[in-house]
mmCIF file of C-alpha atoms and ligand atoms in Angstrom:
data_model
loop_
_atom_site.group_PDB
_atom_site.id
_atom_site.type_symbol
_atom_site.label_atom_id
_atom_site.label_comp_id
_atom_site.label_asym_id
_atom_site.label_seq_id
_atom_site.Cartn_x
_atom_site.Cartn_y
_atom_site.Cartn_z
ATOM 1 C CA UNK Y 6 8.970 -23.109 -33.245
ATOM 2 C CA UNK Y 7 5.929 -23.799 -31.054
ATOM 3 C CA UNK Y 8 5.282 -25.670 -27.842
ATOM 4 C CA UNK Y 9 1.976 -26.925 -29.220
ATOM 5 C CA UNK Y 10 2.098 -30.485 -30.466
ATOM 6 C CA UNK Y 11 -0.596 -29.749 -33.083
ATOM 7 C CA UNK Y 12 1.847 -27.322 -34.737
ATOM 8 C CA UNK Y 13 4.891 -29.483 -34.098
ATOM 9 C CA UNK Y 14 3.489 -32.554 -35.868
ATOM 10 C CA UNK Y 15 2.874 -30.496 -38.996
ATOM 11 C CA UNK Y 16 6.272 -28.796 -39.087
ATOM 12 C CA UNK Y 17 8.764 -31.070 -37.303
ATOM 13 C CA UNK Y 18 11.663 -32.035 -39.596
ATOM 14 C CA UNK Y 19 10.054 -30.107 -42.461
ATOM 15 C CA UNK Y 20 12.321 -27.206 -43.339
ATOM 16 C CA UNK Y 21 11.683 -26.256 -46.999
ATOM 17 C CA UNK Y 22 14.542 -27.498 -49.194
ATOM 18 C CA UNK Y 23 17.115 -24.665 -49.378
ATOM 19 C CA UNK Y 24 17.913 -25.431 -53.029
ATOM 20 C CA UNK Y 25 14.397 -25.716 -54.466
ATOM 21 C CA UNK Y 26 11.946 -24.508 -51.824
ATOM 22 C CA UNK Y 27 10.213 -27.918 -51.893
ATOM 23 C CA UNK Y 28 7.905 -28.098 -48.882
ATOM 24 C CA UNK Y 29 7.769 -31.886 -48.752
ATOM 25 C CA UNK Y 30 11.161 -33.440 -47.930
ATOM 26 C CA UNK Y 31 12.958 -35.109 -50.835
ATOM 27 C CA UNK Y 32 13.179 -38.908 -50.868
ATOM 28 C CA UNK Y 33 16.945 -39.201 -51.220
ATOM 29 C CA UNK Y 34 17.604 -42.677 -52.625
ATOM 30 C CA UNK Y 35 21.359 -42.337 -53.148
ATOM 31 C CA UNK Y 36 23.224 -45.007 -51.193
ATOM 32 C CA UNK Y 37 26.536 -43.158 -51.331
ATOM 33 C CA UNK Y 38 27.639 -39.543 -51.240
ATOM 34 C CA UNK Y 39 30.538 -37.819 -53.001
ATOM 35 C CA UNK Y 40 33.354 -36.745 -50.730
ATOM 36 C CA UNK Y 41 35.375 -33.623 -51.467
ATOM 37 C CA UNK Y 42 38.687 -35.310 -50.653
ATOM 38 C CA UNK Y 43 38.862 -38.239 -48.221
ATOM 39 C CA UNK Y 44 36.566 -37.538 -45.283
ATOM 40 C CA UNK Y 45 35.328 -34.303 -46.870
ATOM 41 C CA UNK Y 46 31.612 -35.063 -46.596
ATOM 42 C CA UNK Y 47 28.850 -32.600 -47.368
ATOM 43 C CA UNK Y 48 26.772 -32.375 -44.235
ATOM 44 C CA UNK Y 49 28.204 -35.610 -42.818
ATOM 45 C CA UNK Y 50 26.624 -37.970 -45.370
ATOM 46 C CA UNK Y 51 28.857 -40.781 -46.620
ATOM 47 C CA UNK Y 52 26.867 -44.042 -46.881
ATOM 48 C CA UNK Y 53 23.123 -44.684 -46.726
ATOM 49 C CA UNK Y 54 23.196 -47.158 -43.851
ATOM 50 C CA UNK Y 55 25.061 -44.670 -41.667
ATOM 51 C CA UNK Y 56 22.947 -41.638 -42.483
ATOM 52 C CA UNK Y 57 20.556 -40.363 -45.117
ATOM 53 C CA UNK Y 58 18.883 -36.951 -45.552
ATOM 54 C CA UNK Y 59 15.290 -38.294 -45.518
ATOM 55 C CA UNK Y 60 16.027 -40.398 -42.445
ATOM 56 C CA UNK Y 61 17.697 -37.439 -40.795
ATOM 57 C CA UNK Y 62 14.505 -35.398 -41.331
ATOM 58 C CA UNK Y 63 12.445 -38.156 -39.649
ATOM 59 C CA UNK Y 64 14.932 -38.486 -36.798
ATOM 60 C CA UNK Y 65 14.892 -34.768 -36.121
ATOM 61 C CA UNK Y 66 11.078 -34.839 -36.242
ATOM 62 C CA UNK Y 67 10.733 -37.536 -33.555
ATOM 63 C CA UNK Y 68 13.348 -35.778 -31.429
ATOM 64 C CA UNK Y 69 11.303 -32.600 -31.604
ATOM 65 C CA UNK Y 70 7.971 -34.326 -30.877
ATOM 66 C CA UNK Y 71 9.428 -36.064 -27.821
ATOM 67 C CA UNK Y 72 11.271 -32.917 -26.633
ATOM 68 C CA UNK Y 73 14.475 -34.942 -26.987
ATOM 69 C CA UNK Y 74 17.906 -34.015 -28.301
ATOM 70 C CA UNK Y 75 18.385 -37.174 -30.380
ATOM 71 C CA UNK Y 76 16.088 -39.233 -32.592
ATOM 72 C CA UNK Y 77 16.895 -42.544 -34.295
ATOM 73 C CA UNK Y 78 14.932 -44.407 -36.948
ATOM 74 C CA UNK Y 79 14.874 -48.165 -37.571
ATOM 75 C CA UNK Y 80 13.424 -50.684 -39.995
ATOM 76 C CA UNK Y 81 10.714 -51.727 -37.493
ATOM 77 C CA UNK Y 82 9.607 -51.218 -33.919
ATOM 78 C CA UNK Y 83 11.327 -54.469 -32.999
ATOM 79 C CA UNK Y 84 14.557 -53.353 -34.694
ATOM 80 C CA UNK Y 85 14.348 -50.281 -32.439
ATOM 81 C CA UNK Y 86 13.735 -52.555 -29.426
ATOM 82 C CA UNK Y 87 16.708 -54.700 -30.428
ATOM 83 C CA UNK Y 88 18.914 -51.627 -30.702
ATOM 84 C CA UNK Y 89 17.991 -50.507 -27.199
ATOM 85 C CA UNK Y 90 18.685 -54.001 -25.836
ATOM 86 C CA UNK Y 91 22.214 -53.734 -27.292
ATOM 87 C CA UNK Y 92 22.829 -51.308 -24.418
ATOM 88 C CA UNK Y 93 22.811 -54.335 -22.085
ATOM 89 C CA UNK Y 94 25.799 -56.562 -21.296
ATOM 90 C CA UNK Y 95 25.717 -60.315 -20.619
ATOM 91 C CA UNK Y 96 24.570 -60.886 -17.033
ATOM 92 C CA UNK Y 97 22.498 -57.682 -16.937
ATOM 93 C CA UNK Y 98 18.948 -57.928 -15.682
ATOM 94 C CA UNK Y 99 16.009 -56.621 -17.707
ATOM 95 C CA UNK Y 100 12.765 -55.951 -15.871
ATOM 96 C CA UNK Y 101 9.787 -56.160 -18.181
ATOM 97 C CA UNK Y 102 6.186 -55.093 -17.679
ATOM 98 C CA UNK Y 103 3.807 -58.067 -17.285
ATOM 99 C CA UNK Y 104 1.556 -57.012 -20.151
ATOM 100 C CA UNK Y 105 3.381 -56.066 -23.334
ATOM 101 C CA UNK Y 106 3.497 -56.584 -27.071
ATOM 102 C CA UNK Y 107 4.097 -60.302 -27.699
ATOM 103 C CA UNK Y 108 7.039 -59.587 -29.992
ATOM 104 C CA UNK Y 109 8.867 -57.656 -27.274
ATOM 105 C CA UNK Y 110 8.494 -60.643 -24.963
ATOM 106 C CA UNK Y 111 9.584 -63.062 -27.707
ATOM 107 C CA UNK Y 112 12.738 -61.027 -28.381
ATOM 108 C CA UNK Y 113 13.638 -60.803 -24.676
ATOM 109 C CA UNK Y 114 12.700 -64.390 -23.831
ATOM 110 C CA UNK Y 115 13.787 -66.326 -26.926
ATOM 111 C CA UNK Y 116 16.750 -64.254 -28.118
ATOM 112 C CA UNK Y 117 18.301 -62.127 -25.375
ATOM 113 C CA UNK Y 118 18.184 -64.788 -22.684
ATOM 114 C CA UNK Y 119 20.455 -66.838 -24.983
ATOM 115 C CA UNK Y 120 23.011 -64.034 -24.789
ATOM 116 C CA UNK Y 121 23.038 -63.994 -21.006
ATOM 117 C CA UNK Y 122 20.420 -61.344 -20.275
ATOM 118 C CA UNK Y 123 18.297 -62.138 -17.222
ATOM 119 C CA UNK Y 124 14.655 -61.336 -17.956
ATOM 120 C CA UNK Y 125 12.215 -60.793 -15.095
ATOM 121 C CA UNK Y 126 8.582 -59.742 -15.255
ATOM 122 C CA UNK Y 127 6.627 -57.528 -12.855
ATOM 123 C CA UNK Y 128 3.205 -55.901 -12.783
ATOM 124 C CA UNK Y 129 4.256 -52.265 -13.168
ATOM 125 C CA UNK Y 130 0.899 -50.918 -12.038
ATOM 126 C CA UNK Y 131 1.941 -52.189 -8.591
ATOM 127 C CA UNK Y 132 4.652 -49.764 -7.439
ATOM 128 C CA UNK Y 133 5.483 -51.823 -4.344
ATOM 129 C CA UNK Y 134 6.168 -54.776 -6.611
ATOM 130 C CA UNK Y 135 8.360 -52.575 -8.839
ATOM 131 C CA UNK Y 136 10.280 -51.273 -5.785
ATOM 132 C CA UNK Y 137 10.876 -54.853 -4.647
ATOM 133 C CA UNK Y 138 11.934 -56.061 -8.099
ATOM 134 C CA UNK Y 139 14.096 -53.180 -9.290
ATOM 135 C CA UNK Y 140 17.287 -53.610 -7.187
ATOM 136 C CA UNK Y 141 19.903 -55.197 -9.424
ATOM 137 C CA UNK Y 142 18.055 -54.402 -12.662
ATOM 138 C CA UNK Y 143 19.990 -52.644 -15.414
ATOM 139 C CA UNK Y 144 16.986 -51.702 -17.529
ATOM 140 C CA UNK Y 145 13.285 -51.271 -16.754
ATOM 141 C CA UNK Y 146 11.047 -51.769 -19.776
ATOM 142 C CA UNK Y 147 7.728 -49.982 -19.453
ATOM 143 C CA UNK Y 148 4.929 -50.193 -21.961
ATOM 144 C CA UNK Y 149 2.020 -47.832 -21.338
ATOM 145 C CA UNK Y 150 -0.789 -48.164 -22.097
ATOM 146 C CA UNK Y 151 -0.036 -51.865 -22.368
ATOM 147 C CA UNK Y 152 -0.847 -54.154 -25.247
ATOM 148 C CA UNK Y 153 -3.434 -55.713 -25.068
ATOM 149 C CA UNK Y 154 -4.885 -55.145 -21.567
ATOM 150 C CA UNK Y 155 -4.560 -51.344 -21.582
ATOM 151 C CA UNK Y 156 -2.938 -51.121 -18.159
ATOM 152 C CA UNK Y 157 -1.511 -47.675 -17.450
ATOM 153 C CA UNK Y 158 1.894 -47.461 -15.766
ATOM 154 C CA UNK Y 159 2.974 -44.415 -13.743
ATOM 155 C CA UNK Y 160 6.025 -43.376 -15.767
ATOM 156 C CA UNK Y 161 7.345 -40.801 -13.234
ATOM 157 C CA UNK Y 162 7.065 -43.192 -10.302
ATOM 158 C CA UNK Y 163 8.680 -46.120 -12.118
ATOM 159 C CA UNK Y 164 11.446 -43.914 -13.562
ATOM 160 C CA UNK Y 165 12.225 -42.628 -10.038
ATOM 161 C CA UNK Y 166 12.407 -46.157 -8.647
ATOM 162 C CA UNK Y 167 14.566 -47.292 -11.572
ATOM 163 C CA UNK Y 168 16.937 -44.324 -11.227
ATOM 164 C CA UNK Y 169 17.349 -44.950 -7.515
ATOM 165 C CA UNK Y 170 18.498 -48.490 -8.370
ATOM 166 C CA UNK Y 171 20.793 -47.268 -11.157
ATOM 167 C CA UNK Y 172 18.595 -48.723 -13.922
ATOM 168 C CA UNK Y 173 17.579 -47.113 -17.200
ATOM 169 C CA UNK Y 174 13.872 -46.580 -17.907
ATOM 170 C CA UNK Y 175 12.649 -47.296 -21.407
ATOM 171 C CA UNK Y 176 9.047 -46.497 -22.344
ATOM 172 C CA UNK Y 177 7.367 -48.137 -25.315
ATOM 173 C CA UNK Y 178 4.918 -45.332 -26.038
ATOM 174 C CA UNK Y 179 3.479 -46.842 -29.230
ATOM 175 C CA UNK Y 180 -0.159 -46.799 -28.014
ATOM 176 C CA UNK Y 181 0.093 -43.211 -26.790
ATOM 177 C CA UNK Y 182 2.300 -41.458 -29.382
ATOM 178 C CA UNK Y 183 3.908 -38.101 -28.522
ATOM 179 C CA UNK Y 184 0.479 -36.550 -28.951
ATOM 180 C CA UNK Y 185 -0.881 -38.221 -25.799
ATOM 181 C CA UNK Y 186 2.201 -38.457 -23.567
ATOM 182 C CA UNK Y 187 5.857 -37.440 -23.436
ATOM 183 C CA UNK Y 188 7.752 -40.015 -21.364
ATOM 184 C CA UNK Y 189 11.064 -38.098 -21.347
ATOM 185 C CA UNK Y 190 9.342 -35.174 -19.598
ATOM 186 C CA UNK Y 191 8.248 -37.703 -16.954
ATOM 187 C CA UNK Y 192 11.782 -38.968 -16.288
ATOM 188 C CA UNK Y 193 12.205 -41.833 -18.788
ATOM 189 C CA UNK Y 194 15.661 -42.217 -20.342
ATOM 190 C CA UNK Y 195 14.523 -43.562 -23.700
ATOM 191 C CA UNK Y 196 11.208 -43.571 -25.531
ATOM 192 C CA UNK Y 197 10.382 -46.018 -28.295
ATOM 193 C CA UNK Y 198 7.646 -46.206 -30.943
ATOM 194 C CA UNK Y 199 6.551 -48.727 -33.456
ATOM 195 C CA UNK Y 200 6.112 -46.089 -36.189
ATOM 196 C CA UNK Y 201 4.176 -48.781 -38.046
ATOM 197 C CA UNK Y 202 1.229 -47.758 -35.893
ATOM 198 C CA UNK Y 203 -0.108 -44.232 -35.220
ATOM 199 C CA UNK Y 204 2.915 -42.277 -36.446
ATOM 200 C CA UNK Y 205 2.712 -43.841 -39.916
ATOM 201 C CA UNK Y 206 -1.029 -44.074 -39.437
ATOM 202 C CA UNK Y 207 -2.105 -45.683 -42.716
ATOM 203 C CA UNK Y 208 -1.101 -49.377 -42.526
ATOM 204 C CA UNK Y 209 1.450 -48.925 -45.282
ATOM 205 C CA UNK Y 210 4.875 -48.712 -43.640
ATOM 206 C CA UNK Y 211 6.864 -50.681 -41.040
ATOM 207 C CA UNK Y 212 9.197 -48.587 -38.900
ATOM 208 C CA UNK Y 213 10.568 -47.879 -35.448
ATOM 209 C CA UNK Y 214 11.741 -44.744 -33.660
ATOM 210 C CA UNK Y 215 13.710 -43.973 -30.501
ATOM 211 C CA UNK Y 216 14.339 -40.628 -28.792
ATOM 212 C CA UNK Y 217 16.566 -39.637 -25.873
ATOM 213 C CA UNK Y 218 18.120 -36.595 -24.207
ATOM 214 C CA UNK Y 219 21.303 -38.430 -23.243
ATOM 215 C CA UNK Y 220 24.281 -37.780 -25.563
ATOM 216 C CA UNK Y 221 26.289 -40.837 -24.520
ATOM 217 C CA UNK Y 222 23.409 -43.276 -24.956
ATOM 218 C CA UNK Y 223 22.459 -41.667 -28.264
ATOM 219 C CA UNK Y 224 26.030 -42.197 -29.456
ATOM 220 C CA UNK Y 225 25.898 -45.899 -28.453
ATOM 221 C CA UNK Y 226 22.532 -46.332 -30.172
ATOM 222 C CA UNK Y 227 23.826 -44.573 -33.292
ATOM 223 C CA UNK Y 228 26.857 -46.898 -33.316
ATOM 224 C CA UNK Y 229 24.652 -49.995 -33.187
ATOM 225 C CA UNK Y 230 22.144 -48.561 -35.646
ATOM 226 C CA UNK Y 231 24.979 -48.452 -38.180
ATOM 227 C CA UNK Y 232 26.849 -51.540 -36.989
ATOM 228 C CA UNK Y 233 23.792 -53.834 -37.011
ATOM 229 C CA UNK Y 234 22.182 -52.055 -39.951
ATOM 230 C CA UNK Y 235 18.420 -52.406 -39.340
ATOM 231 C CA UNK Y 236 17.694 -49.026 -40.906
ATOM 232 C CA UNK Y 237 14.530 -47.913 -42.716
ATOM 233 C CA UNK Y 238 14.515 -47.097 -46.419
ATOM 234 C CA UNK Y 239 14.319 -43.421 -47.428
ATOM 235 C CA UNK Y 240 10.826 -44.005 -48.823
ATOM 236 C CA UNK Y 241 9.693 -45.565 -45.543
ATOM 237 C CA UNK Y 242 11.070 -42.545 -43.670
ATOM 238 C CA UNK Y 243 9.118 -40.270 -45.975
ATOM 239 C CA UNK Y 244 5.909 -42.246 -45.427
ATOM 240 C CA UNK Y 245 6.267 -41.991 -41.646
ATOM 241 C CA UNK Y 246 6.944 -38.255 -41.934
ATOM 242 C CA UNK Y 247 3.851 -37.850 -44.057
ATOM 243 C CA UNK Y 248 1.755 -39.813 -41.586
ATOM 244 C CA UNK Y 249 3.007 -37.724 -38.673
ATOM 245 C CA UNK Y 250 1.626 -34.522 -40.189
ATOM 246 C CA UNK Y 251 -1.938 -35.571 -39.396
ATOM 247 C CA UNK Y 252 -1.193 -37.345 -36.099
ATOM 248 C CA UNK Y 253 -3.005 -34.785 -33.955
ATOM 249 C CA UNK Y 254 -6.270 -34.750 -35.894
ATOM 250 C CA UNK Y 255 -6.287 -38.518 -36.379
ATOM 251 C CA UNK Y 256 -5.665 -39.143 -32.685
ATOM 252 C CA UNK Y 257 -8.348 -36.708 -31.565
ATOM 253 C CA UNK Y 258 -10.943 -38.360 -33.765
ATOM 254 C CA UNK Y 259 -9.866 -41.941 -33.018
ATOM 255 C CA UNK Y 260 -9.767 -41.297 -29.251
ATOM 256 C CA UNK Y 261 -13.244 -39.731 -29.329
ATOM 257 C CA UNK Y 262 -14.561 -42.764 -31.238
ATOM 258 C CA UNK Y 263 -12.854 -45.181 -28.833
ATOM 259 C CA UNK Y 264 -14.296 -43.413 -25.772
ATOM 260 C CA UNK Y 265 -17.828 -43.702 -27.161
ATOM 261 C CA UNK Y 266 -17.387 -47.343 -28.138
ATOM 262 C CA UNK Y 267 -15.882 -48.232 -24.730
ATOM 263 C CA UNK Y 268 -18.859 -46.693 -22.868
ATOM 264 C CA UNK Y 269 -21.307 -48.393 -25.198
ATOM 265 C CA UNK Y 270 -19.646 -51.793 -24.720
ATOM 266 C CA UNK Y 271 -19.492 -51.303 -20.932
ATOM 267 C CA UNK Y 272 -23.291 -50.932 -20.866
ATOM 268 C CA UNK Y 273 -23.986 -54.172 -22.711
ATOM 269 C CA UNK Y 274 -25.175 -57.286 -20.957
ATOM 270 C CA UNK Y 275 -23.308 -59.537 -23.420
ATOM 271 C CA UNK Y 276 -19.908 -58.029 -22.537
ATOM 272 C CA UNK Y 277 -18.203 -59.168 -19.303
ATOM 273 C CA UNK Y 278 -15.308 -56.681 -19.136
ATOM 274 C CA UNK Y 279 -14.052 -53.625 -21.018
ATOM 275 C CA UNK Y 280 -10.449 -52.424 -20.699
ATOM 276 C CA UNK Y 281 -10.127 -48.746 -21.628
ATOM 277 C CA UNK Y 282 -8.197 -46.125 -19.625
ATOM 278 C CA UNK Y 283 -10.952 -43.532 -20.108
ATOM 279 C CA UNK Y 284 -13.669 -45.547 -18.335
ATOM 280 C CA UNK Y 285 -14.417 -44.756 -14.661
ATOM 281 C CA UNK Y 286 -14.185 -48.516 -14.013
ATOM 282 C CA UNK Y 287 -10.542 -48.629 -15.222
ATOM 283 C CA UNK Y 288 -8.190 -49.140 -12.233
ATOM 284 C CA UNK Y 289 -5.769 -46.454 -13.450
ATOM 285 C CA UNK Y 290 -8.284 -44.002 -14.859
ATOM 286 C CA UNK Y 291 -7.038 -41.127 -12.666
ATOM 287 C CA UNK Y 292 -3.438 -41.791 -13.569
ATOM 288 C CA UNK Y 293 -4.360 -41.930 -17.263
ATOM 289 C CA UNK Y 294 -6.143 -38.573 -16.967
ATOM 290 C CA UNK Y 295 -3.029 -37.083 -15.348
ATOM 291 C CA UNK Y 296 -0.434 -38.695 -17.577
ATOM 292 C CA UNK Y 297 -2.151 -38.693 -20.962
ATOM 293 C CA UNK Y 298 -3.837 -35.924 -22.926
ATOM 294 C CA UNK Y 299 -6.594 -38.381 -23.992
ATOM 295 C CA UNK Y 300 -7.112 -42.068 -23.035
ATOM 296 C CA UNK Y 301 -6.110 -43.413 -26.454
ATOM 297 C CA UNK Y 302 -7.854 -45.239 -29.265
ATOM 298 C CA UNK Y 303 -7.059 -48.836 -28.311
ATOM 299 C CA UNK Y 304 -9.382 -50.926 -26.169
ATOM 300 C CA UNK Y 305 -9.983 -54.549 -25.380
ATOM 301 C CA UNK Y 306 -13.013 -56.395 -24.064
ATOM 302 C CA UNK Y 307 -14.271 -59.829 -23.140
ATOM 303 C CA UNK Y 308 -17.610 -60.840 -24.651
ATOM 304 C CA UNK Y 309 -19.796 -63.149 -22.586
ATOM 305 C CA UNK Y 310 -19.277 -66.710 -23.758
ATOM 306 C CA UNK Y 311 -15.476 -66.783 -23.668
ATOM 307 C CA UNK Y 312 -13.176 -67.762 -26.494
ATOM 308 C CA UNK Y 313 -15.864 -69.334 -28.702
ATOM 309 C CA UNK Y 314 -17.991 -66.177 -28.624
ATOM 310 C CA UNK Y 315 -14.899 -64.023 -29.182
ATOM 311 C CA UNK Y 316 -13.874 -66.072 -32.229
ATOM 312 C CA UNK Y 317 -17.371 -65.770 -33.715
ATOM 313 C CA UNK Y 318 -17.421 -62.042 -32.988
ATOM 314 C CA UNK Y 319 -14.109 -61.197 -34.673
ATOM 315 C CA UNK Y 320 -15.181 -63.167 -37.738
ATOM 316 C CA UNK Y 321 -18.514 -61.347 -37.956
ATOM 317 C CA UNK Y 322 -17.587 -57.646 -38.170
ATOM 318 C CA UNK Y 323 -17.600 -55.937 -41.538
ATOM 319 C CA UNK Y 324 -16.120 -52.490 -40.944
ATOM 320 C CA UNK Y 325 -13.690 -53.654 -38.265
ATOM 321 C CA UNK Y 326 -11.214 -55.682 -40.308
ATOM 322 C CA UNK Y 327 -9.922 -58.875 -38.692
ATOM 323 C CA UNK Y 328 -6.183 -58.201 -38.775
ATOM 324 C CA UNK Y 329 -3.072 -57.719 -36.656
ATOM 325 C CA UNK Y 330 -1.484 -54.295 -36.176
ATOM 326 C CA UNK Y 331 -3.166 -51.104 -35.013
ATOM 327 C CA UNK Y 332 -3.059 -47.348 -35.087
ATOM 328 C CA UNK Y 333 -4.182 -46.608 -38.627
ATOM 329 C CA UNK Y 334 -7.144 -44.710 -40.047
ATOM 330 C CA UNK Y 335 -9.213 -47.878 -40.453
ATOM 331 C CA UNK Y 336 -10.630 -49.850 -37.524
ATOM 332 C CA UNK Y 337 -9.203 -53.308 -36.814
ATOM 333 C CA UNK Y 338 -10.316 -56.185 -34.610
ATOM 334 C CA UNK Y 339 -8.309 -59.193 -33.422
ATOM 335 C CA UNK Y 340 -7.966 -61.989 -30.896
ATOM 336 C CA UNK Y 341 -4.606 -61.325 -29.136
ATOM 337 C CA UNK Y 342 -4.205 -64.809 -27.589
ATOM 338 C CA UNK Y 343 -4.353 -66.426 -31.035
ATOM 339 C CA UNK Y 344 -2.796 -63.625 -33.090
ATOM 340 C CA UNK Y 345 -0.510 -60.770 -31.898
ATOM 341 C CA UNK Y 346 0.240 -62.395 -28.530
ATOM 342 C CA UNK Y 347 0.514 -66.088 -29.462
ATOM 343 C CA UNK Y 348 4.155 -65.977 -28.302
ATOM 344 C CA UNK Y 349 3.203 -65.157 -24.679
ATOM 345 C CA UNK Y 350 1.214 -68.391 -24.180
ATOM 346 C CA UNK Y 351 2.308 -70.120 -20.982
ATOM 347 C CA UNK Y 352 4.305 -67.091 -19.759
ATOM 348 C CA UNK Y 353 3.606 -64.462 -17.104
ATOM 349 C CA UNK Y 354 2.287 -62.295 -19.948
ATOM 350 C CA UNK Y 355 -0.417 -64.740 -21.058
ATOM 351 C CA UNK Y 356 -3.651 -63.014 -22.066
ATOM 352 C CA UNK Y 357 -7.245 -64.260 -21.626
ATOM 353 C CA UNK Y 358 -8.259 -66.492 -24.578
ATOM 354 C CA UNK Y 359 -11.580 -64.659 -24.980
ATOM 355 C CA UNK Y 360 -10.061 -61.169 -25.087
ATOM 356 C CA UNK Y 361 -10.925 -59.117 -28.191
ATOM 357 C CA UNK Y 362 -8.751 -56.105 -29.071
ATOM 358 C CA UNK Y 363 -9.982 -53.123 -31.083
ATOM 359 C CA UNK Y 364 -7.895 -50.509 -32.809
ATOM 360 C CA UNK Y 365 -10.505 -47.813 -33.304
ATOM 361 C CA UNK Y 366 -10.110 -45.782 -36.475
ATOM 362 C CA UNK Y 367 -11.514 -42.497 -37.685
ATOM 363 C CA UNK Y 368 -14.684 -43.714 -39.434
ATOM 364 C CA UNK Y 369 -18.169 -42.585 -38.384
ATOM 365 C CA UNK Y 370 -18.666 -43.824 -34.836
ATOM 366 C CA UNK Y 371 -22.320 -44.669 -35.577
ATOM 367 C CA UNK Y 372 -21.165 -47.038 -38.318
ATOM 368 C CA UNK Y 373 -18.574 -48.611 -36.018
ATOM 369 C CA UNK Y 374 -21.097 -49.147 -33.212
ATOM 370 C CA UNK Y 375 -23.639 -50.619 -35.648
ATOM 371 C CA UNK Y 376 -20.976 -53.017 -36.935
ATOM 372 C CA UNK Y 377 -20.087 -54.189 -33.415
ATOM 373 C CA UNK Y 378 -23.755 -54.451 -32.423
ATOM 374 C CA UNK Y 379 -24.613 -56.768 -35.284
ATOM 375 C CA UNK Y 380 -21.453 -58.842 -34.745
ATOM 376 C CA UNK Y 381 -22.159 -59.188 -31.011
ATOM 377 C CA UNK Y 382 -25.712 -60.253 -31.765
ATOM 378 C CA UNK Y 383 -24.607 -62.866 -34.268
ATOM 379 C CA UNK Y 384 -21.916 -64.117 -31.848
HETATM 380 C C1 PLP L 29 3.414 -51.774 -28.319
HETATM 381 C C2 PLP L 29 4.235 -52.283 -29.481
HETATM 382 N N1 PLP L 29 5.562 -52.151 -29.449
HETATM 383 C C3 PLP L 29 6.337 -52.599 -30.453
HETATM 384 C C4 PLP L 29 5.793 -53.240 -31.549
HETATM 385 C C5 PLP L 29 6.694 -53.767 -32.624
HETATM 386 O O1 PLP L 29 6.648 -52.933 -33.748
HETATM 387 P P1 PLP L 29 6.889 -53.442 -35.256
HETATM 388 O O2 PLP L 29 5.765 -54.355 -35.607
HETATM 389 O O3 PLP L 29 6.925 -52.152 -36.023
HETATM 390 O O4 PLP L 29 8.200 -54.136 -35.267
HETATM 391 C C6 PLP L 29 4.408 -53.394 -31.632
HETATM 392 C C7 PLP L 29 3.805 -54.085 -32.783
HETATM 393 O O5 PLP L 29 2.639 -54.398 -32.779
HETATM 394 C C8 PLP L 29 3.607 -52.914 -30.558
HETATM 395 O O6 PLP L 29 2.273 -53.060 -30.557
#
């Protein structure tokens, strides 16, 4: 069709309906499909948990956006994570990045350890540390940029190290989306998204997506997708597809806003640290420029005055809504240590208590800056 992602996001998985010409995919709610004789399915559809036309459109769309041969859709990002972890066997070792979504850690630490998975944590921005930790690992779980400290991991380098040790590389690319980076092109085996975030883009649908080029792994994932059953509803698939159409323009605007806000915060005397991969002060700024089309629309910062100041700040914004989640048109603010990352307290993934995370939306950047300025002053 086109190699340009701006065109792909508009058209991926969007063939006009052959029967009616409808340009928007139909929301096919039927849970079961007539068979023409036993096993005589029409297009392979038999039961809605196993496959569904609206879900198939979404799955082919994410496969196309990630330059993959297989896409799979799930009821949430964590259901997608769970499905990938089903690839492990008891006794296998999972190597996890030391800054990651709290729910990913909770699933690995509180659930999978109970089933005999060994979970180890390493700072994946330190390639020597990855090289030392990777022997014996079965799966290397990268998140980049990371949530909430915005570390950037070198996907090619980590995937090479993992492959040399016989481990699979999984990249949680939720913060980047296929618009900013394509992990499979960089050597990753599997890429995962919480579609709840930028792909859906409007804070109105929970979903997860996985893409891969490997036929055998796709088959295993497809088996568990059906066997465990954490599939999205047809309407949810349609909402994610609709959100995807504007991914490119939303990301461009949100990234531009985030870049301006990050520079503005970095210049303030009442802010101790700003974590944003587009800032010259960011330790992986060069890598981010090489690996990502734009530095993203997520950032975190530490206001002077620690946790107390941070708590006052997040309660004082008006346009930035105090809420969990990220990646939608509206700007959000939160305190990871007390909210999205409460489950990492006391672990190697613990985050600073005074860290404030912003998901920068597509509003007027002047309005967003004015909102932060008055909140910082009142804090
Ligand atoms: C980076 C990342 N991965 C995965 C998830 C989990 O996705 P979901 O909330 O859709 O289950 C989240 C949720 O915030 C996330 O931020």
